[in-house]
Coordinates of C-alpha atoms and ligand atoms in Angstrom, one line a residue:
X1 CA -1.5 11.6 22.7
X2 CA -1.8 12.6 25.9
X3 CA -0.2 11.4 28.9
X4 CA -2.8 10.3 31.3
X5 CA -2.5 9.3 34.9
X6 CA -3.2 5.4 34.0
X7 CA 0.2 3.3 34.8
X8 CA 1.1 -0.3 33.8
X9 CA 2.8 -2.1 36.4
X10 CA 5.4 -5.1 35.8
X11 CA 7.4 -7.2 38.3
X12 CA 10.3 -8.8 37.2
X13 CA 12.0 -10.9 39.7
X14 CA 11.9 -8.5 43.2
X15 CA 11.9 -5.4 41.0
X16 CA 8.3 -3.3 40.1
X17 CA 8.5 -0.7 37.2
X18 CA 5.7 1.5 36.2
X19 CA 5.0 2.1 32.6
X20 CA 3.2 5.3 31.5
X21 CA 0.0 4.3 29.5
X22 CA -0.6 7.0 26.3
X23 CA -4.0 7.7 25.7
X24 CA -4.6 8.4 21.4
X25 CA -7.7 10.2 20.3
X26 CA -9.1 6.6 18.9
X27 CA -7.7 3.2 19.3
X28 CA -6.7 0.9 22.3
X29 CA -4.4 3.0 24.8
X30 CA -0.4 2.2 24.7
X31 CA 1.6 1.3 26.8
X32 CA 5.4 3.4 26.9
X33 CA 8.0 0.9 26.9
X34 CA 10.5 3.3 26.3
X35 CA 12.6 3.3 29.6
X36 CA 12.0 -0.6 29.8
X37 CA 15.2 -1.5 28.7
X38 CA 17.1 1.1 30.6
X39 CA 15.3 0.5 34.1
X40 CA 14.9 -3.2 33.9
X41 CA 17.7 -4.5 31.4
X42 CA 14.4 -6.6 29.2
X43 CA 13.4 -6.3 25.8
X44 CA 10.4 -7.0 24.4
X45 CA 9.5 -9.7 22.2
X46 CA 6.6 -9.1 19.4
X47 CA 7.5 -10.4 15.6
X48 CA 5.6 -8.9 13.2
X49 CA 5.0 -6.1 15.5
X50 CA 1.2 -7.3 16.2
X51 CA 1.0 -5.4 19.3
X52 CA 3.8 -2.5 18.9
X53 CA 3.0 0.9 17.6
X54 CA 5.9 2.0 16.1
X55 CA 5.0 5.8 16.0
X56 CA 2.2 8.7 16.7
X57 CA 0.3 9.5 13.6
X58 CA -2.5 12.0 12.5
X59 CA -3.2 10.7 9.3
X60 CA -5.1 7.5 9.2
X61 CA -7.2 5.0 11.7
X62 CA -8.6 1.9 11.5
X63 CA -11.2 0.3 13.5
X64 CA -10.2 -3.7 12.5
X65 CA -13.3 -4.9 14.7
X66 CA -15.6 -2.2 13.2
X67 CA -14.3 -2.5 9.8
X68 CA -13.5 1.2 10.0
X69 CA -11.1 3.1 8.1
X70 CA -10.7 6.9 8.3
X71 CA -8.4 9.2 6.9
X72 CA -8.1 12.3 9.0
X73 CA -11.4 11.6 10.5
X74 CA -13.4 11.2 7.1
X75 CA -14.6 7.8 7.0
X76 CA -13.1 6.0 3.5
X77 CA -17.0 5.0 2.2
X78 CA -17.8 9.0 2.3
X79 CA -14.6 9.6 0.5
X80 CA -15.0 7.1 -2.0
X81 CA -18.5 8.3 -3.1
X82 CA -18.0 12.3 -2.5
X83 CA -14.7 13.3 -2.8
X84 CA -11.9 12.1 -5.7
X85 CA -8.5 11.1 -5.5
X86 CA -6.4 14.3 -5.5
X87 CA -8.6 16.1 -2.9
X88 CA -7.8 12.8 -0.7
X89 CA -4.0 13.3 -1.6
X90 CA -4.6 17.3 -0.5
X91 CA -6.3 15.5 2.5
X92 CA -3.6 13.0 3.7
X93 CA -0.8 15.5 2.9
X94 CA -1.8 18.9 4.2
X95 CA -4.5 17.2 7.0
X96 CA -7.4 19.0 6.0
X97 CA -9.9 18.7 2.7
X98 CA -8.9 21.7 0.7
X99 CA -11.0 24.9 -0.3
X100 CA -12.0 25.6 -4.1
X101 CA -8.5 27.8 -4.2
X102 CA -6.3 25.2 -2.5
X103 CA -7.4 22.5 -4.8
X104 CA -7.3 24.1 -7.7
X105 CA -3.4 25.2 -7.0
X106 CA -2.9 21.2 -6.1
X107 CA -4.5 19.9 -9.0
X108 CA -2.4 22.8 -11.4
X109 CA 0.5 21.7 -9.2
X110 CA 0.6 18.0 -9.4
X111 CA -0.2 18.2 -13.2
X112 CA 2.7 20.5 -14.0
X113 CA 4.7 17.6 -12.5
X114 CA 3.7 14.5 -14.5
X115 CA 6.9 14.5 -17.2
X116 CA 9.7 13.0 -16.6
X117 CA 12.8 13.8 -16.9
X118 CA 13.5 12.6 -20.9
X119 CA 16.6 10.9 -20.2
X120 CA 14.9 8.7 -17.8
X121 CA 13.8 6.8 -21.1
X122 CA 16.8 5.5 -21.0
X123 CA 16.5 3.6 -17.5
X124 CA 13.6 1.9 -19.1
X125 CA 15.0 0.7 -22.1
X126 CA 18.2 -0.9 -20.1
X127 CA 15.5 -3.1 -18.7
X128 CA 14.8 -6.8 -20.4
X129 CA 11.4 -6.7 -22.3
X130 CA 9.8 -9.1 -20.0
X131 CA 10.7 -7.5 -16.5
X132 CA 7.9 -7.4 -14.3
X133 CA 6.6 -3.6 -14.4
X134 CA 6.8 -3.7 -10.5
X135 CA 10.6 -4.6 -11.0
X136 CA 11.2 -1.4 -13.6
X137 CA 9.0 0.7 -10.9
X138 CA 11.6 0.1 -8.0
X139 CA 14.2 0.6 -10.2
X140 CA 13.1 4.0 -11.9
X141 CA 11.7 5.5 -8.6
X142 CA 15.1 4.9 -6.7
X143 CA 16.8 6.4 -9.8
X144 CA 15.0 9.5 -9.3
X145 CA 16.9 10.8 -6.8
X146 CA 19.7 11.0 -9.5
X147 CA 17.8 12.9 -11.7
X148 CA 16.0 15.0 -9.4
X149 CA 18.6 15.8 -6.6
X150 CA 17.3 19.5 -6.3
X151 CA 14.5 18.1 -3.9
X152 CA 16.7 15.5 -1.9
X153 CA 17.6 17.7 0.8
X154 CA 15.2 16.5 3.6
X155 CA 16.0 19.1 6.0
X156 CA 14.6 21.9 3.5
X157 CA 10.9 22.2 3.8
X158 CA 10.4 23.3 0.3
X159 CA 12.6 20.6 -0.7
X160 CA 10.3 18.1 1.0
X161 CA 7.5 19.2 -0.5
X162 CA 8.7 19.5 -4.2
X163 CA 9.8 16.0 -3.9
X164 CA 6.1 14.8 -2.8
X165 CA 4.2 16.6 -5.2
X166 CA 7.0 15.0 -7.8
X167 CA 6.1 11.3 -6.6
X168 CA 2.6 11.5 -6.3
X169 CA 3.0 13.4 -10.0
X170 CA 5.2 11.0 -11.8
X171 CA 3.9 8.0 -10.7
X172 CA 1.0 7.2 -13.3
X173 CA 3.8 8.0 -15.9
X174 CA 6.1 5.5 -14.5
X175 CA 3.8 3.0 -13.7
X176 CA 2.2 3.6 -17.8
X177 CA 5.8 3.5 -18.8
X178 CA 6.5 0.2 -17.3
X179 CA 3.5 -1.3 -18.9
X180 CA 4.3 0.4 -22.3
X181 CA 7.7 -1.2 -22.2
X182 CA 6.6 -4.7 -21.3
X183 CA 4.1 -4.8 -24.5
X184 CA 6.4 -3.1 -27.0
X185 CA 4.6 -0.1 -27.3
X186 CA 5.8 3.5 -27.7
X187 CA 5.8 5.5 -24.6
X188 CA 2.5 8.0 -24.5
X189 CA 3.4 11.3 -22.4
X190 CA 1.1 12.9 -19.9
X191 CA -1.7 15.0 -21.1
X192 CA -2.2 18.1 -18.8
X193 CA -5.9 18.4 -20.0
X194 CA -7.1 15.2 -18.4
X195 CA -8.0 14.5 -14.7
X196 CA -5.1 12.1 -13.1
X197 CA -7.0 9.5 -13.4
X198 CA -8.1 10.1 -16.8
X199 CA -4.5 10.6 -18.1
X200 CA -3.3 7.4 -16.4
X201 CA -5.7 5.2 -18.6
X202 CA -4.6 7.4 -21.7
X203 CA -1.0 6.6 -21.1
X204 CA -1.7 2.9 -20.7
X205 CA -4.1 2.7 -23.2
X206 CA -3.8 5.2 -26.3
X207 CA -1.3 5.0 -29.2
X208 CA 0.2 7.7 -31.0
X209 CA -1.1 6.2 -34.4
X210 CA -4.9 7.3 -33.6
X211 CA -6.9 9.1 -31.2
X212 CA -8.5 7.5 -28.2
X213 CA -11.4 8.8 -26.1
X214 CA -11.2 8.0 -22.2
X215 CA -14.8 7.3 -20.9
X216 CA -15.4 9.3 -17.7
X217 CA -17.3 6.0 -15.8
X218 CA -14.0 4.2 -16.7
X219 CA -11.6 7.1 -15.3
X220 CA -14.0 7.5 -12.1
X221 CA -13.5 3.9 -11.4
X222 CA -10.1 4.4 -11.5
X223 CA -10.2 7.2 -9.3
X224 CA -12.0 5.3 -6.8
X225 CA -9.3 2.3 -7.1
X226 CA -6.7 5.2 -6.5
X227 CA -8.7 6.7 -3.6
X228 CA -9.4 3.1 -1.8
X229 CA -5.7 2.3 -1.7
X230 CA -4.4 6.2 -0.8
X231 CA -3.2 5.1 2.8
X232 CA -3.6 2.3 5.4
X233 CA -1.7 3.1 8.3
X234 CA 1.7 1.6 9.5
X235 CA 1.3 -1.5 7.3
X236 CA 4.4 -3.2 6.0
X237 CA 5.4 -0.9 3.3
X238 CA 4.5 2.2 4.8
X239 CA 6.6 0.9 7.9
X240 CA 9.2 0.3 5.3
X241 CA 9.2 3.6 4.2
X242 CA 9.3 5.0 7.5
X243 CA 12.4 2.8 8.4
X244 CA 14.3 3.7 5.6
X245 CA 13.4 7.3 6.3
X246 CA 14.4 6.9 9.6
X247 CA 18.4 7.1 8.7
X248 CA 18.1 10.3 6.4
X249 CA 17.6 8.5 3.2
X250 CA 16.7 10.6 0.5
X251 CA 12.6 10.3 -0.5
X252 CA 13.2 8.7 -3.8
X253 CA 15.2 6.0 -1.9
X254 CA 12.8 5.5 0.7
X255 CA 9.5 5.1 -1.7
X256 CA 11.4 2.6 -3.8
X257 CA 12.2 0.6 -0.4
X258 CA 8.2 1.1 -0.1
X259 CA 7.5 -0.5 -3.4
X260 CA 9.7 -3.4 -3.1
X261 CA 7.9 -4.4 0.0
X262 CA 4.6 -3.9 -1.8
X263 CA 5.5 -6.4 -4.5
X264 CA 5.0 -9.5 -2.2
X265 CA 1.9 -11.6 -2.4
X266 CA 0.9 -11.2 1.4
X267 CA 0.9 -7.5 0.7
X268 CA 0.1 -5.6 -2.6
X269 CA 0.6 -8.6 -4.9
X270 CA -2.4 -10.1 -3.4
X271 CA -4.4 -8.7 -5.9
X272 CA -2.5 -10.2 -8.7
X273 CA -2.7 -13.4 -6.9
X274 CA -6.6 -13.0 -6.1
X275 CA -7.3 -12.8 -9.5
X276 CA -4.7 -15.6 -10.5
X277 CA -6.7 -17.9 -8.0
X278 CA -10.0 -17.0 -9.4
X279 CA -8.5 -17.9 -12.8
X280 CA -7.6 -21.3 -11.6
X281 CA -10.4 -22.2 -9.7
X282 CA -12.4 -21.2 -12.7
X283 CA -15.6 -22.5 -12.2
X284 CA -17.8 -22.4 -9.1
X285 CA -18.3 -26.1 -8.5
X286 CA -14.5 -26.1 -7.8
X287 CA -14.5 -23.8 -5.1
X288 CA -15.3 -26.6 -2.4
X289 CA -11.8 -28.1 -3.6
X290 CA -10.1 -24.8 -2.9
X291 CA -11.7 -23.8 0.2
X292 CA -10.9 -27.3 1.8
X293 CA -6.9 -26.8 0.5
X294 CA -7.2 -23.6 2.2
X295 CA -8.0 -25.3 5.4
X296 CA -5.4 -27.8 5.5
X297 CA -2.6 -27.1 7.9
X298 CA -0.4 -29.1 5.5
X299 CA -1.0 -27.3 2.3
X300 CA 0.7 -23.8 2.0
X301 CA -2.2 -22.4 -0.3
X302 CA -4.4 -19.6 1.4
X303 CA -7.6 -18.1 0.1
X304 CA -6.0 -14.9 -1.5
X305 CA -8.0 -11.9 -1.1
X306 CA -8.9 -13.3 2.2
X307 CA -7.9 -12.0 6.0
X308 CA -6.1 -8.9 7.0
X309 CA -3.6 -8.7 10.0
X310 CA -6.2 -5.8 11.1
X311 CA -9.1 -6.0 9.6
X312 CA -11.1 -8.5 11.5
X313 CA -14.6 -7.4 10.2
X314 CA -15.2 -6.6 6.1
X315 CA -12.8 -4.3 5.2
X316 CA -14.6 -1.4 4.2
X317 CA -12.9 -0.8 0.9
X318 CA -13.8 -4.2 -0.1
X319 CA -17.5 -3.2 -0.1
X320 CA -16.9 -0.1 -2.0
X321 CA -15.0 -2.2 -4.7
X322 CA -17.4 -4.9 -4.4
X323 CA -20.1 -2.2 -6.0
X324 CA -17.5 -0.5 -8.5
X325 CA -17.0 -4.2 -9.6
X326 CA -20.5 -4.4 -10.5
X327 CA -20.8 -1.0 -11.9
X328 CA -17.9 -1.5 -14.3
X329 CA -18.7 -4.7 -15.5
X330 CA -22.6 -3.3 -16.4
X331 CA -20.9 -0.2 -17.9
X332 CA -18.8 -3.1 -20.1
X333 CA -21.6 -5.0 -20.5
X334 CA -19.9 -8.0 -19.2
X335 CA -22.6 -9.7 -17.4
X336 CA -21.9 -13.3 -17.0
X337 CA -17.9 -13.2 -16.1
X338 CA -16.8 -16.2 -14.6
X339 CA -14.5 -14.8 -12.6
X340 CA -16.8 -12.7 -10.9
X341 CA -19.5 -15.6 -10.8
X342 CA -16.7 -17.7 -8.9
X343 CA -15.5 -14.5 -6.8
X344 CA -19.1 -14.2 -5.6
X345 CA -19.6 -17.5 -4.9
X346 CA -16.4 -18.1 -3.4
X347 CA -17.1 -15.0 -0.9
X348 CA -20.4 -16.8 0.0
X349 CA -19.3 -19.8 0.9
X350 CA -16.2 -18.8 2.5
X351 CA -18.2 -16.5 4.7
X352 CA -20.5 -19.6 5.3
X353 CA -17.5 -21.5 6.8
X354 CA -17.0 -21.8 10.5
X355 CA -13.3 -21.9 9.7
X356 CA -13.5 -18.5 8.3
X357 CA -15.8 -17.4 10.8
X358 CA -13.7 -18.2 13.7
X359 CA -10.6 -17.0 12.2
X360 CA -12.7 -14.1 11.4
X361 CA -11.3 -13.9 8.0
X362 CA -13.7 -11.4 5.5
X363 CA -12.5 -10.4 2.0
X364 CA -10.3 -7.6 1.6
X365 CA -9.9 -4.6 -0.6
X366 CA -7.9 -6.7 -3.2
X367 CA -10.5 -9.5 -3.8
X368 CA -12.7 -7.5 -6.0
X369 CA -9.9 -4.9 -7.1
X370 CA -8.6 -7.3 -9.3
X371 CA -11.8 -7.9 -11.3
X372 CA -12.1 -4.3 -11.9
X373 CA -8.5 -3.5 -13.5
X374 CA -9.3 -6.3 -15.5
X375 CA -12.5 -5.5 -17.0
X376 CA -10.7 -2.0 -17.3
X377 CA -8.0 -4.2 -19.9
X378 CA -5.0 -4.4 -17.3
X379 CA -3.3 -7.3 -17.2
X380 CA -2.5 -8.7 -13.6
X381 CA 1.3 -7.5 -13.4
X382 CA -0.1 -4.3 -13.8
X383 CA -2.4 -4.6 -10.4
X384 CA 0.4 -4.0 -8.0
X385 CA 2.0 -1.3 -10.2
X386 CA -1.7 0.7 -9.8
X387 CA -1.3 -0.4 -6.1
X388 CA 1.7 1.6 -5.5
X389 CA 0.9 4.6 -7.6
X390 CA -2.2 5.2 -5.3
X391 CA -0.2 4.7 -2.1
X392 CA 2.7 6.9 -3.0
X393 CA 0.6 9.7 -1.4
X394 CA 0.1 7.5 1.7
X395 CA 4.0 6.6 1.9
X396 CA 4.9 10.6 1.3
X397 CA 2.3 11.8 3.8
X398 CA 3.6 9.3 6.5
X399 CA 7.7 10.1 5.8
X400 CA 6.6 14.2 5.6
X401 CA 5.2 13.2 9.4
X402 CA 7.8 11.3 10.4
X403 CA 10.8 13.6 9.6
X404 CA 8.6 16.9 11.3
X405 CA 7.9 14.3 14.5
X406 CA 10.0 15.6 17.3
X407 CA 10.4 12.4 19.1
X408 CA 11.7 10.1 15.5
X409 CA 14.5 8.6 15.5
X410 CA 16.4 5.7 13.9
X411 CA 14.5 2.6 13.4
X412 CA 16.7 0.3 15.2
X413 CA 14.7 -3.3 16.4
X414 CA 15.9 -5.4 18.9
X415 CA 16.2 -9.3 18.9
X416 CA 15.8 -12.5 21.0
X417 CA 19.1 -14.0 20.0
X418 CA 18.8 -17.9 20.2
X419 CA 22.2 -19.0 18.1
X420 CA 25.3 -20.0 19.7
X421 CA 26.6 -18.3 22.6
X422 CA 30.1 -17.1 22.5
X423 CA 32.8 -19.9 21.4
X424 CA 36.5 -19.6 19.7
X425 CA 37.7 -19.9 16.4
X426 CA 38.4 -23.2 15.4
X427 CA 41.6 -23.4 13.0
X428 CA 40.5 -25.3 9.4
X429 CA 42.6 -28.2 10.0
X430 CA 41.1 -28.9 13.5
X431 CA 37.4 -29.0 12.2
Ligands
LIG501 N1 -6.9 -18.5 4.1 C1 -6.9 -19.4 4.8 N2 -6.4 -19.3 5.8 C2 -5.9 -18.2 6.4 C3 -6.1 -16.8 5.4 C4 -6.4 -17.2 4.1 N3 -6.2 -16.5 3.5 N4 -5.5 -15.7 6.2 C5 -5.1 -16.5 7.3 N5 -5.3 -17.5 7.9 C6 -5.5 -18.3 8.8 C7 -3.7 -18.7 9.2 O1 -3.3 -20.2 8.7 C8 -3.9 -18.7 10.5 O2 -4.2 -20.1 11.1 P1 -4.0 -20.5 12.7 O3 -4.3 -19.6 13.6 O4 -4.6 -21.9 12.6 O5 -2.3 -20.6 12.6 C9 -5.1 -17.5 10.9 O6 -5.9 -17.5 9.9 C10 -4.5 -16.2 11.5 O7 -3.7 -15.9 10.0 P2 -1.9 -14.9 10.1 O8 -0.9 -15.3 9.0 O9 -1.8 -15.2 11.4 O10 -2.6 -13.6 10.2 P3 -1.8 -12.5 9.8 O11 -2.4 -11.2 10.6 O12 -0.5 -12.6 10.3 O13 -1.8 -12.1 8.2 C11 -2.6 -12.1 6.0 C12 -2.4 -11.6 7.5 C13 -0.9 -11.9 5.5 C14 -3.0 -10.7 5.0 C15 -3.2 -13.3 5.6 O14 -4.7 -13.1 6.2 C16 -3.1 -13.5 4.3 O15 -1.8 -14.1 4.1 N6 -4.2 -13.5 3.2 C17 -3.6 -13.6 2.0 C18 -3.2 -12.7 1.2 C19 -4.1 -11.0 1.4 O16 -5.4 -11.7 0.4 N7 -3.0 -10.3 1.1 C20 -3.8 -8.9 1.2 C21 -3.6 -8.1 2.7 S1 -4.3 -6.6 2.4 C22 -3.4 -5.7 1.4 O17 -2.1 -5.9 1.7 C23 -4.0 -4.8 1.0

């Protein structure tokens, strides 16, 4: 960010106020309104923060019109093809691609933190058997601050570092155990000889009674899903993490807040909702009925997996995900998957429909991710936990960046109050 000589001028009654314009390295200029209230006694109104930059960041950049997503400058399609999840984690956390030595150090550090404190098992066991794994994750991640209080001093750089590594490393174990608990199977401990993705699959699908081999192509597909979800700049859950952290809350509490926000169907819950919608549609001949419902203003139904606050073009992650879906289903020998057929036809018909074209509604990352996860054997309830697991590195990178930013302060939005003005209390017998 640099101060440019450009400025915006606003006139309020007879008062003229100059506001500096900040120039980013990419993306639109930003009008700096920080002094506006002090100078003019007015707030700005922006529900949903559609025009508000809440922070400065060097981590991720999205060009929604071009359909471009960059992590530290590198495009997501190149990272999905040439890199892998732990390397992308390093890139997001530390700003540069690692050297071979740095990568080896990072991988062994993360691998050594995958086990959970043994007593945490009792936390899992306290939940109802049929709890949604996201509910379990919110609780267990929040509880990490009780188990790992030796890394909750946010003013200590080393504490911040260890908390970051712990969260990235333990999240697959937490997600897998939330799943195992929900199906009544024993918890499977992490295996440090497996890759990050293979270890997660092993913890989800193996049982102590027999050996289990992870197919490397399945592990690669899993790793790609993690990579595609690693970060996405200031979305709702990331902003939640930043807002929680702005008060000085500990990292585990902040990430638990992010998980809670991610759960909603308009955000991370969309992949579950999307697969459920595709199943409900069932066969391609019923698609027009659902498209008509999505267009009907009086019907709350929306096409899940379509539309995005920022992308007004194809979500670049959806393109990679679609290719991955074809590869995985091919590997598994599923050629006539009705859900995939329905998804492809729905995508085609929606893209041809003027309603979706005019509103620039394109498939987002969730449109195809559910199909892959379903083919890998995950129930829909695990889709959002897997998203949370992958997004943890994004949340923690943004959290770390915020704490190091000299301009950061407690988040405290203003409001446009439209309630009753001042009135005197009325005694109960006079109401
Ligand atoms: N189906 C039908 N119409 C839609 C859809 C959709 N999926 N998405 C948006 N629209 C319409 C809205 O009705 C609105 O129409 P209007 O202008 O006539 O009122 C217009 O498009 C703009 O929609 P907004 O809700 O204002 O757009 P916003 O940026 O606030 O919402 C969101 C983005 C929440 C993602 C929305 O597109 C949506 O609900 N999509 C379905 C859920 C989904 O797939 N979420 C995943 C997002 S990606 C992620 O979190 C990883």
